[in-house]
Amino acid sequence: MSTTSESNSFSFQAEVQQLLDIVINSLYTDREIFVRELVSNASDALEKLRHVQITEKKIFDDNLNLEINITCDENAGTLTIQDFGIGMTREELVENLGTIAHSGSKAFLKALGESGQNNANLIGRFGVGFYSAFMVAKRVRVFTRTWHPEGKGYCWSSEGKGHYEIEEVEGQRRGCKIIIELQEEHKEFAKNWRVKQILERYSRFVQFPIHLDGEQTNKMQALWLRSKNEIKEEEYTEFYKFAANTSDEPRYRLHFNADAPLALNALLFVPQNSPEIQGLGRIDPGVALHCRKILIDSHPKDLLPEWLRFLKGVIDSEDLPLNISRETMQDSALVRKLNTVITKRFLKFLEEEAGKNPEGYAEFFKEFGFFLKEGAATDFSHRETLAKLIRFESSLTEAGKTTSLADYVSRMKEGQKEIYYIVAPSRQAIESGPYLEAFRARNLEVLFLLEPVDEFVVSNTREFDGKSFVAADQDDLQLEETPEPAGESLGAEETKELCLWLRGVLGERVGEVSAGKRLVESPALILNADKMMSMMMRRMMKAMNQEADAPVKVNMEINPRHQLIRNVATLRSTNEPLARLVAEQLFDNARAAAGLLEDPRGMVNRINQILEAATSAKP
Ligand code: ADP
């Protein structure tokens, strides 16, 4: 920010001006949301004042009620929104209304950069806060006075075109009074009935009285404290829309209360869609904490586990001390107790939903499964319940469909003691790779772990129903004997010799080479010989360029029945150089199937040599 004259005229930060240009010029239809945004800011400012009142003795204008007053002046074409909240100092005016302080507007600009179009829709989705006033205003003036006893009054004003002014003013009350001078075509927002309609729609649940031209419009009802059977479906939905600041309908709702181990009322919602999309980063927790209807924190970080950050709604506990601050919440035994009780109850609710309506639950899991997996991978305290809620694709599900672990266990073959899984980036990679064959041949179901978080889920969960998880590419895997597959095979002695020779050709890159029982159709596969580090983790280290520190420990298994393997055994004596090339290529193919091939470029030259040999071979 820079001053252009006398230090009372300032330029907007470039990002703010960019945002303003979009807000002013876009053909957004729901301009009315600016009322919601300003009322919500006013309510936040009142909430902050209430916190200040707990700790500070001297507050300017301490006798003022915590309320919001809105006045319409049709003749002048203005709408005024006044709150008696904390107000702003001169520095805060510059910081808050001249730069982008607000995560919603940041997310908006980011999404805009990514989508490149459809600005109007994005405004509705993110809410651009204070700046939304410029959708309807030709000029906005903010009269404000901070709660600090030694502060001064100021007037901030701007037309949204590059710069704004700040002047000192006398006789200002505590808080903010925002006067919006409406553009000719938006004069409707100076009409009482129109503003009333908007407040009805968006601000009914604001926790402070809102007066419109002297008349209170909201009834301050705390829906979550009322009894379930007297609340209408629409009221819930409306409350959800308010609490989540959204226009969709909730996917799930859980309203419950408890008296022991502590008194609490909770009203929780799961939205339609996951909010963490398009790389917008982590969202803030969305369940507000109240104590006897009084808002303590609208985005408390330590109330619920991080992986429940997708939940929206309210928790109210009368056992909490009113003066609990955001800082002390973390150390509060009560908050920890709330956390446990609510998390358990919500997980139980999900279990019931999964039982009652498996299809609906599968839809939920598609959108929000990631969060539950994050919980199962990182949170030790709920991992058993979470394991019941996790779903995976498997060799027995259709593509895109999933199974629970309980269902997997119910289908286990007699004598099967372990739960098998394969980690890969796609279903197709598993089905065309060499690892599934051995399990198919034995009619064993295998879970498909297709997301990076999945492997952490199984390694943290360790077992389900007493059965441990076992990776299909693990070297020491014990599978029951199957009848020797039909077809010719190398003899035992020949196989042993071939393995030794292959080990010699491949050198340090491989631990052991052996003939295995797993392979049916593929000539060879790579096995993980390092129990401490799975193939997946190795792939991740590779991605992070750390493979130099991770000694490769893989074994290779060959299929002595496969024509190619049998050919190599013969080729060794007739054309050793070509046999070596083929051996190298076999190894690289197996590594590629395991996702472990670092640099395929070296292969091209070799394949060309092999092709040359193949095409010049006499029939
Ligand atoms: P947000 O409210 O989401 O943070 P805004 O762009 O709407 O984003 O507002 C930016 C900042 O301006 C707020 O974070 C707050 O610090 C300050 N602010 C806005 N309105 C008021 C108000 N009525 N009283 C006090 N401060 C306010």
XYZ file of C-alpha atoms and ligand atoms in Angstrom:
646
model
C 0.000 0.000 0.000
C 1.304 3.437 -0.781
C 0.191 6.933 0.025
C -0.386 9.332 -2.821
C -0.930 12.543 -0.877
C -0.651 13.711 2.680
C -0.955 10.128 3.925
C -4.746 10.017 3.778
C -5.103 8.688 0.244
C -3.979 5.105 -0.346
C -3.733 2.727 -3.288
C -5.304 -0.712 -3.010
C -2.965 -3.667 -3.014
C -2.858 -5.052 -6.584
C -4.765 -8.227 -5.642
C -7.549 -6.202 -4.055
C -7.912 -4.088 -7.148
C -8.010 -7.223 -9.268
C -10.737 -8.608 -7.037
C -12.654 -5.327 -7.134
C -12.508 -5.147 -10.925
C -14.011 -8.623 -11.129
C -16.649 -7.877 -8.518
C -17.631 -4.619 -10.207
C -17.626 -5.861 -13.789
C -18.921 -9.406 -13.514
C -22.495 -10.144 -14.453
C -23.215 -11.765 -11.150
C -26.926 -12.200 -10.553
C -27.115 -12.799 -6.809
C -25.779 -9.400 -5.849
C -27.893 -9.489 -2.718
C -25.287 -11.641 -0.965
C -23.336 -8.476 -0.127
C -25.872 -7.948 2.692
C -25.087 -11.391 4.075
C -21.344 -10.700 3.893
C -21.563 -7.356 5.687
C -23.925 -8.671 8.354
C -21.625 -11.603 8.898
C -18.657 -9.230 9.341
C -20.730 -7.190 11.796
C -21.602 -10.319 13.736
C -17.918 -11.360 13.828
C -16.980 -7.910 15.127
C -19.561 -8.254 17.917
C -18.348 -11.711 18.774
C -14.784 -10.402 19.014
C -15.945 -7.591 21.268
C -17.542 -10.086 23.603
C -14.206 -11.834 23.945
C -12.450 -8.543 24.597
C -15.002 -7.791 27.308
C -13.964 -10.904 29.175
C -10.330 -9.879 29.471
C -10.258 -6.062 29.310
C -11.499 -3.669 31.940
C -11.657 -0.480 29.947
C -13.698 -0.540 26.788
C -14.858 2.494 24.875
C -18.671 2.891 24.778
C -19.021 -0.152 27.058
C -22.715 0.551 27.641
C -23.718 -0.076 24.011
C -25.786 -3.176 23.237
C -24.265 -5.912 21.147
C -26.507 -5.470 18.140
C -26.649 -4.702 14.455
C -28.709 -1.800 13.115
C -29.615 -1.535 9.482
C -31.324 1.460 7.921
C -32.656 2.046 4.437
C -32.943 5.511 2.966
C -34.823 5.264 -0.297
C -34.613 8.955 -1.063
C -30.897 9.147 -0.639
C -30.433 5.697 -2.220
C -28.308 4.411 0.659
C -28.157 1.354 2.858
C -26.426 1.627 6.239
C -25.215 -1.293 8.327
C -23.995 -0.472 11.803
C -22.549 -2.688 14.506
C -21.224 -1.902 17.971
C -18.408 -4.429 17.645
C -14.656 -4.011 18.060
C -14.224 -1.448 15.289
C -10.916 -0.723 13.572
C -7.929 1.503 14.170
C -6.372 3.415 11.290
C -3.755 0.664 10.841
C -6.426 -2.004 10.873
C -8.404 -0.148 8.219
C -5.384 -0.185 5.934
C -4.587 -3.799 6.724
C -8.129 -5.178 6.523
C -9.778 -3.115 3.806
C -6.757 -2.362 1.639
C -5.167 -5.790 1.368
C -6.455 -9.324 1.072
C -6.493 -10.596 4.597
C -9.318 -12.936 4.170
C -8.915 -16.590 3.249
C -12.201 -16.664 1.306
C -11.099 -13.947 -1.084
C -7.683 -15.588 -1.427
C -9.327 -18.874 -2.319
C -11.546 -16.990 -4.736
C -8.605 -15.456 -6.575
C -6.824 -18.799 -6.660
C -9.840 -20.620 -8.045
C -10.239 -17.854 -10.560
C -6.669 -18.240 -11.697
C -7.276 -21.948 -12.157
C -10.636 -21.820 -13.889
C -10.000 -18.742 -15.992
C -13.710 -18.226 -16.481
C -17.106 -18.331 -14.895
C -16.223 -15.622 -12.392
C -19.809 -15.070 -11.433
C -20.319 -18.588 -10.085
C -17.144 -18.354 -8.085
C -18.253 -15.183 -6.312
C -21.236 -17.089 -4.965
C -19.157 -20.027 -3.897
C -16.466 -18.234 -1.965
C -18.111 -15.054 -0.828
C -15.753 -12.147 -1.340
C -16.468 -10.525 2.028
C -16.430 -6.786 2.456
C -15.499 -6.122 -1.168
C -18.806 -7.568 -2.349
C -20.359 -4.199 -1.402
C -18.833 -2.836 -4.591
C -21.151 -5.050 -6.641
C -23.906 -2.526 -5.919
C -22.176 0.590 -4.589
C -20.880 3.663 -6.341
C -19.198 4.649 -3.096
C -18.692 2.913 0.248
C -17.902 4.760 3.463
C -16.857 2.979 6.649
C -17.125 5.069 9.828
C -15.364 3.302 12.624
C -14.045 3.641 16.171
C -12.007 0.949 17.882
C -12.859 -0.388 21.354
C -9.463 0.823 22.657
C -10.141 3.662 25.089
C -7.390 5.822 23.577
C -8.421 5.236 19.950
C -9.842 7.707 17.446
C -12.673 7.736 14.946
C -12.042 7.419 11.202
C -13.883 7.437 7.931
C -12.615 5.123 5.196
C -14.110 5.796 1.780
C -13.684 4.495 -1.729
C -15.325 4.135 -5.102
C -13.473 0.879 -5.665
C -11.311 2.389 -8.400
C -7.691 2.017 -7.419
C -7.593 3.996 -4.208
C -9.292 4.873 -0.951
C -9.159 7.694 1.598
C -8.964 7.646 5.388
C -9.856 10.726 7.422
C -10.147 11.319 11.111
C -13.710 12.070 12.290
C -15.093 13.229 15.622
C -17.999 11.859 17.649
C -17.863 8.302 16.381
C -19.517 5.441 18.356
C -17.699 2.191 18.933
C -17.786 -0.299 16.062
C -18.456 0.155 12.357
C -21.057 2.005 10.380
C -20.936 1.171 6.720
C -22.833 3.483 4.379
C -23.390 2.157 0.915
C -24.327 4.664 -1.762
C -26.095 2.513 -4.283
C -25.648 2.644 -8.026
C -28.726 3.768 -9.968
C -29.569 0.228 -11.165
C -29.247 -1.252 -7.672
C -31.462 1.171 -5.770
C -33.718 -1.759 -4.773
C -31.312 -2.418 -1.891
C -32.439 0.825 -0.262
C -35.982 -0.576 0.040
C -37.044 -1.919 3.405
C -39.016 -4.925 2.062
C -36.161 -6.002 -0.165
C -33.557 -5.905 2.597
C -35.961 -7.662 4.949
C -36.343 -10.451 2.417
C -32.576 -10.843 2.161
C -32.114 -10.917 5.937
C -34.838 -13.568 6.202
C -33.011 -15.633 3.663
C -29.462 -15.460 4.960
C -29.224 -14.024 8.409
C -31.973 -15.554 10.499
C -29.572 -17.407 12.731
C -27.178 -14.570 13.458
C -26.596 -14.616 17.212
C -27.060 -10.884 17.750
C -30.248 -8.873 17.337
C -30.557 -7.314 13.905
C -32.819 -4.278 13.659
C -34.048 -3.167 10.270
C -35.313 0.403 10.428
C -35.851 -0.078 14.147
C -37.608 -3.443 14.021
C -35.921 -6.703 15.056
C -35.809 -9.176 12.169
C -34.128 -12.237 13.658
C -35.444 -14.193 16.591
C -32.120 -15.467 17.906
C -33.163 -19.067 17.961
C -30.619 -21.698 18.804
C -31.980 -24.537 16.721
C -29.587 -27.064 18.249
C -31.058 -26.571 21.713
C -34.605 -27.348 20.608
C -36.051 -30.824 20.710
C -35.638 -32.846 17.534
C -39.278 -33.676 16.970
C -40.394 -30.089 16.866
C -37.888 -29.005 14.225
C -39.010 -29.046 10.618
C -36.845 -30.405 7.860
C -36.723 -26.968 6.183
C -35.486 -25.376 9.375
C -32.595 -27.792 9.515
C -31.739 -27.184 5.878
C -31.978 -23.467 6.310
C -29.737 -23.599 9.336
C -27.229 -25.722 7.462
C -27.118 -23.184 4.651
C -26.488 -20.459 7.170
C -23.872 -22.364 9.164
C -21.977 -23.610 6.122
C -22.509 -20.408 4.146
C -23.619 -22.412 1.157
C -26.576 -23.006 -1.097
C -26.535 -26.804 -1.327
C -28.505 -29.245 0.791
C -26.822 -31.334 3.494
C -25.996 -34.953 2.706
C -26.188 -36.202 6.287
C -27.447 -34.667 9.486
C -26.839 -35.716 13.071
C -28.613 -33.923 15.906
C -28.044 -35.288 19.384
C -27.588 -34.341 22.976
C -25.941 -35.973 25.964
C -25.831 -35.378 29.706
C -22.936 -37.611 30.637
C -19.968 -37.554 30.758
C -20.763 -33.938 30.004
C -23.723 -31.893 28.896
C -23.716 -31.152 25.216
C -25.920 -30.451 22.233
C -24.592 -31.096 18.780
C -25.998 -30.452 15.349
C -23.670 -31.747 12.658
C -23.949 -31.769 8.887
C -22.037 -33.414 6.082
C -22.189 -31.270 2.926
C -22.983 -32.621 -0.545
C -19.464 -32.202 -1.839
C -15.994 -32.322 -0.448
C -14.711 -28.810 0.054
C -11.096 -29.700 -0.605
C -10.916 -29.606 -4.347
C -8.712 -28.246 -7.104
C -5.722 -27.861 -4.853
C -7.299 -25.126 -2.775
C -5.566 -26.517 0.246
C -6.886 -27.494 3.628
C -10.093 -25.982 4.849
C -10.698 -24.650 8.336
C -12.786 -26.753 10.703
C -16.461 -25.898 10.233
C -18.140 -26.879 13.498
C -18.618 -23.845 15.732
C -18.274 -24.096 19.478
C -20.903 -22.457 21.674
C -21.458 -22.294 25.369
C -25.079 -21.713 26.305
C -25.852 -20.229 22.894
C -22.886 -17.896 23.041
C -20.417 -18.394 20.260
C -16.936 -19.162 21.560
C -15.183 -19.940 18.300
C -16.632 -20.402 14.831
C -13.666 -22.454 13.534
C -12.152 -24.129 16.607
C -8.999 -26.034 15.687
C -8.862 -28.343 18.679
C -12.465 -29.281 19.152
C -12.646 -32.200 16.726
C -9.934 -34.318 15.092
C -8.435 -32.647 12.029
C -9.786 -35.302 9.721
C -13.324 -34.268 10.642
C -12.742 -30.790 9.254
C -15.358 -31.416 6.543
C -18.174 -31.353 9.118
C -20.340 -28.263 9.476
C -22.591 -27.261 12.331
C -22.600 -26.406 15.993
C -21.603 -27.892 19.303
C -22.876 -26.314 22.482
C -21.767 -27.385 25.923
C -22.913 -25.653 29.062
C -20.077 -27.273 30.993
C -17.455 -25.156 29.269
C -16.269 -22.028 31.038
C -17.444 -18.977 29.087
C -14.027 -17.400 29.139
C -12.298 -20.339 27.502
C -10.112 -18.812 24.822
C -8.890 -20.168 21.538
C -5.449 -20.537 23.085
C -6.499 -22.479 26.157
C -8.841 -24.843 24.331
C -5.967 -27.087 23.410
C -5.112 -27.750 27.049
C -8.629 -28.212 28.253
C -9.566 -31.663 29.495
C -13.200 -30.761 28.871
C -12.541 -30.000 25.236
C -10.743 -33.312 24.868
C -13.712 -35.069 26.389
C -16.080 -33.281 24.016
C -13.833 -34.310 21.162
C -13.980 -37.996 22.106
C -17.706 -38.112 22.771
C -18.656 -36.345 19.558
C -16.213 -38.199 17.337
C -17.402 -41.560 18.644
C -21.012 -40.601 18.213
C -20.471 -39.380 14.677
C -18.596 -42.527 13.680
C -21.395 -44.637 15.131
C -23.829 -42.613 13.077
C -21.818 -43.341 9.922
C -21.807 -47.037 10.747
C -25.573 -46.984 11.073
C -25.933 -45.128 7.780
C -23.611 -47.596 6.059
C -25.816 -50.425 7.335
C -29.147 -48.787 6.518
C -28.290 -47.418 3.124
C -25.087 -48.868 1.657
C -25.510 -47.095 -1.710
C -25.916 -43.723 -0.049
C -22.913 -44.465 2.096
C -20.848 -45.430 -0.950
C -21.723 -42.042 -2.474
C -20.686 -40.342 0.727
C -17.463 -42.319 0.759
C -16.648 -41.285 -2.795
C -16.681 -37.633 -1.730
C -15.410 -37.856 1.840
C -13.611 -41.204 2.062
C -10.330 -39.373 1.833
C -10.934 -37.744 5.221
C -11.789 -41.047 6.895
C -8.693 -42.590 5.374
C -6.624 -39.714 6.659
C -8.078 -40.467 10.079
C -7.351 -44.174 9.789
C -3.804 -43.401 8.683
C -2.960 -40.825 11.325
C -5.256 -41.160 14.308
C -4.549 -44.052 16.587
C -7.523 -43.547 18.870
C -10.315 -44.265 16.389
C -8.567 -46.593 13.973
C -10.699 -49.639 14.763
C -13.984 -47.896 14.113
C -12.555 -46.138 11.097
C -11.415 -49.468 9.674
C -15.060 -50.551 9.645
C -15.965 -47.459 7.649
C -13.233 -47.625 5.033
C -13.996 -48.984 1.584
C -11.643 -50.298 -1.099
C -12.003 -51.648 -4.578
C -10.984 -55.281 -4.860
C -10.434 -58.075 -7.341
C -14.060 -59.069 -6.763
C -15.720 -55.657 -7.101
C -16.577 -53.999 -10.367
C -14.416 -51.052 -11.366
C -15.415 -48.031 -9.299
C -17.356 -50.143 -6.772
C -16.007 -50.861 -3.324
C -16.148 -53.360 -0.503
C -15.894 -53.045 3.254
C -13.292 -55.002 5.171
C -16.044 -56.883 6.981
C -17.432 -58.066 3.649
C -13.965 -59.063 2.515
C -13.528 -61.132 5.669
C -16.917 -62.776 5.214
C -15.795 -63.957 1.766
C -12.415 -65.261 2.929
C -11.628 -68.818 1.950
C -11.406 -71.448 4.590
C -7.916 -71.393 6.022
C -7.179 -67.885 4.749
C -5.642 -65.959 7.602
C -4.619 -62.707 6.006
C -6.091 -59.824 4.072
C -4.218 -59.318 0.809
C -3.705 -56.044 -0.955
C -1.926 -54.584 -3.933
C -0.829 -50.967 -4.102
C -0.903 -49.376 -7.545
C -1.956 -46.140 -9.194
C -4.870 -47.714 -11.059
C -7.071 -50.758 -11.273
C -5.875 -51.334 -14.795
C -2.242 -51.405 -13.681
C -3.089 -54.166 -11.209
C -5.157 -56.202 -13.604
C -2.530 -56.130 -16.337
C 0.386 -56.599 -13.924
C 1.887 -59.881 -12.716
C 0.888 -59.764 -9.048
C -2.749 -60.718 -9.224
C -2.238 -64.034 -11.038
C -1.222 -66.067 -8.023
C -4.274 -64.911 -6.073
C -6.655 -65.430 -8.957
C -5.359 -68.958 -9.397
C -6.152 -69.643 -5.743
C -9.474 -67.804 -5.694
C -8.207 -65.301 -3.157
C -9.669 -61.820 -3.076
C -7.197 -58.925 -3.165
C -7.881 -55.350 -2.108
C -6.817 -52.675 -4.569
C -5.152 -49.731 -2.856
C -5.290 -47.024 -5.466
C -4.713 -43.830 -3.511
C -1.438 -42.729 -1.934
C -3.053 -42.542 1.522
C -4.268 -46.165 1.332
C -0.993 -47.772 2.200
C -0.741 -45.628 5.314
C -4.236 -46.752 6.240
C -3.260 -50.424 6.237
C 0.071 -49.849 7.916
C -1.494 -47.859 10.738
C -4.540 -50.123 11.057
C -2.366 -53.260 10.888
C -5.231 -55.746 11.174
C -8.935 -56.109 10.901
C -10.958 -58.649 12.816
C -7.732 -60.350 13.889
C -6.456 -60.688 10.322
C -3.351 -58.795 9.334
C -2.898 -56.940 6.082
C -0.315 -58.435 3.760
C 1.079 -56.877 0.589
C 0.839 -59.079 -2.488
C 4.356 -58.141 -3.514
C 5.914 -59.192 -0.241
C 8.675 -61.715 -0.738
C 7.969 -64.114 2.111
C 4.274 -64.425 1.408
C 2.973 -67.932 2.132
C 0.355 -69.088 -0.311
C -1.144 -72.535 -0.324
C 0.171 -74.958 -2.920
C -1.854 -75.206 -6.090
C -1.779 -78.121 -8.473
C 1.168 -77.629 -10.837
C -0.173 -75.662 -13.809
C -0.444 -77.667 -16.984
C 2.123 -77.272 -19.759
C 5.790 -77.865 -20.249
C 8.241 -76.565 -17.751
C 11.986 -76.314 -17.321
C 13.338 -79.113 -15.197
C 14.418 -78.454 -11.618
C 18.118 -78.527 -12.414
C 17.794 -76.304 -15.508
C 15.724 -73.834 -13.529
C 18.294 -73.637 -10.792
C 21.070 -73.017 -13.286
C 19.077 -70.363 -15.081
C 18.385 -68.570 -11.789
C 22.074 -68.547 -10.927
C 22.963 -67.240 -14.350
C 20.323 -64.486 -14.146
C 21.639 -63.462 -10.750
C 25.083 -63.163 -12.316
C 23.817 -61.060 -15.227
C 21.795 -58.694 -13.062
C 24.432 -58.358 -10.370
C 23.861 -56.106 -7.374
C 20.478 -54.894 -8.597
C 18.780 -58.028 -7.398
C 18.957 -60.055 -4.195
C 17.756 -63.509 -5.102
C 16.386 -64.998 -8.283
C 14.161 -68.014 -7.863
C 11.397 -69.979 -9.528
C 8.133 -69.253 -7.818
C 4.709 -70.685 -7.558
C 2.956 -67.378 -8.027
C 3.248 -66.830 -11.716
C 0.769 -68.254 -14.131
C 0.866 -66.055 -17.203
C 3.735 -63.623 -16.744
C 7.372 -64.587 -17.222
C 8.772 -62.776 -14.175
C 8.018 -60.430 -11.309
C 9.827 -58.326 -8.744
C 9.270 -58.954 -5.053
C 9.817 -56.665 -2.163
C 12.578 -58.113 -0.031
C 12.560 -55.272 2.459
C 9.859 -55.648 5.047
C 10.623 -52.230 6.483
C 10.012 -50.378 3.283
C 7.192 -51.182 0.939
C 7.351 -50.713 -2.799
C 5.006 -47.783 -2.433
C 7.224 -45.992 0.004
C 10.135 -46.634 -2.281
C 8.185 -45.114 -5.163
C 7.502 -42.068 -3.025
C 11.138 -41.707 -2.118
C 11.938 -41.958 -5.770
C 9.475 -39.169 -6.455
C 11.192 -37.086 -3.805
C 14.548 -37.832 -5.412
C 15.890 -39.736 -2.491
C 16.455 -43.104 -4.032
C 20.202 -42.753 -3.607
C 19.686 -43.166 0.121
C 17.406 -46.141 -0.255
C 19.325 -49.262 -1.177
C 17.247 -51.291 -3.565
C 16.413 -54.658 -2.123
C 14.315 -56.625 -4.528
C 14.165 -60.268 -5.484
C 13.019 -61.681 -8.781
C 10.777 -64.626 -9.325
C 10.638 -66.360 -12.695
C 8.048 -68.616 -14.236
C 9.760 -71.816 -15.511
C 6.643 -72.739 -17.504
C 6.647 -69.561 -19.534
C 7.802 -69.922 -23.130
C 10.058 -66.882 -22.881
C 11.865 -68.232 -19.833
C 12.298 -71.593 -21.501
C 13.672 -69.836 -24.586
C 16.201 -67.896 -22.534
C 17.435 -71.113 -20.983
C 18.277 -72.400 -24.479
C 19.496 -69.062 -25.818
C 22.155 -68.989 -23.115
C 24.161 -71.624 -24.957
C 23.327 -70.611 -28.541
C 23.598 -66.825 -28.327
C 24.759 -65.649 -24.934
C 24.957 -61.892 -25.803
C 21.321 -61.895 -26.917
C 20.303 -63.951 -23.868
C 21.878 -61.282 -21.668
C 19.940 -58.539 -23.429
C 16.714 -60.449 -22.944
C 17.511 -61.066 -19.274
C 18.080 -57.357 -18.731
C 14.835 -56.573 -20.483
C 12.907 -59.158 -18.438
C 14.161 -57.494 -15.294
C 13.207 -54.004 -16.505
C 9.755 -55.190 -17.550
C 9.199 -56.635 -14.098
C 10.393 -53.431 -12.484
C 8.098 -51.397 -14.718
C 5.151 -53.545 -13.603
C 6.126 -52.836 -9.998
C 6.335 -49.108 -10.707
C 10.031 -49.133 -9.897
C 11.605 -48.361 -13.240
C 13.469 -45.115 -12.767
C 14.578 -44.262 -16.249
C 13.118 -46.117 -19.221
C 15.423 -44.391 -21.701
C 18.146 -47.011 -21.425
C 15.603 -49.603 -22.494
C 15.009 -48.194 -25.957
C 18.439 -48.993 -27.285
C 18.228 -52.497 -25.847
C 14.780 -53.171 -27.276
C 16.032 -52.078 -30.673
C 18.866 -54.580 -30.437
C 16.439 -57.337 -29.455
C 14.080 -56.402 -32.274
C 16.935 -56.480 -34.712
C 17.800 -59.981 -33.599
C 14.155 -61.047 -33.777
C 13.618 -59.677 -37.282
C 16.777 -61.182 -38.705
C 16.124 -64.632 -37.212
C 15.669 -67.309 -39.833
C 12.282 -69.001 -39.773
P -13.415 -11.647 6.377
O -14.501 -10.977 7.150
O -13.869 -12.937 5.799
O -12.130 -11.795 7.120
P -13.599 -9.285 4.722
O -12.912 -8.901 3.441
O -15.067 -9.281 4.707
O -13.050 -10.698 5.109
O -13.086 -8.361 5.869
C -11.721 -8.165 6.085
C -11.432 -7.789 7.516
O -11.952 -6.491 7.804
C -12.090 -8.687 8.543
O -11.334 -9.846 8.761
C -12.137 -7.781 9.764
O -10.891 -7.797 10.430
C -12.327 -6.410 9.149
N -13.737 -6.035 9.217
C -14.664 -6.129 8.241
N -15.858 -5.678 8.667
C -15.689 -5.302 9.958
C -16.552 -4.761 10.982
N -17.846 -4.550 10.749
N -16.001 -4.483 12.182
C -14.683 -4.709 12.433
N -13.833 -5.211 11.525
C -14.324 -5.507 10.305
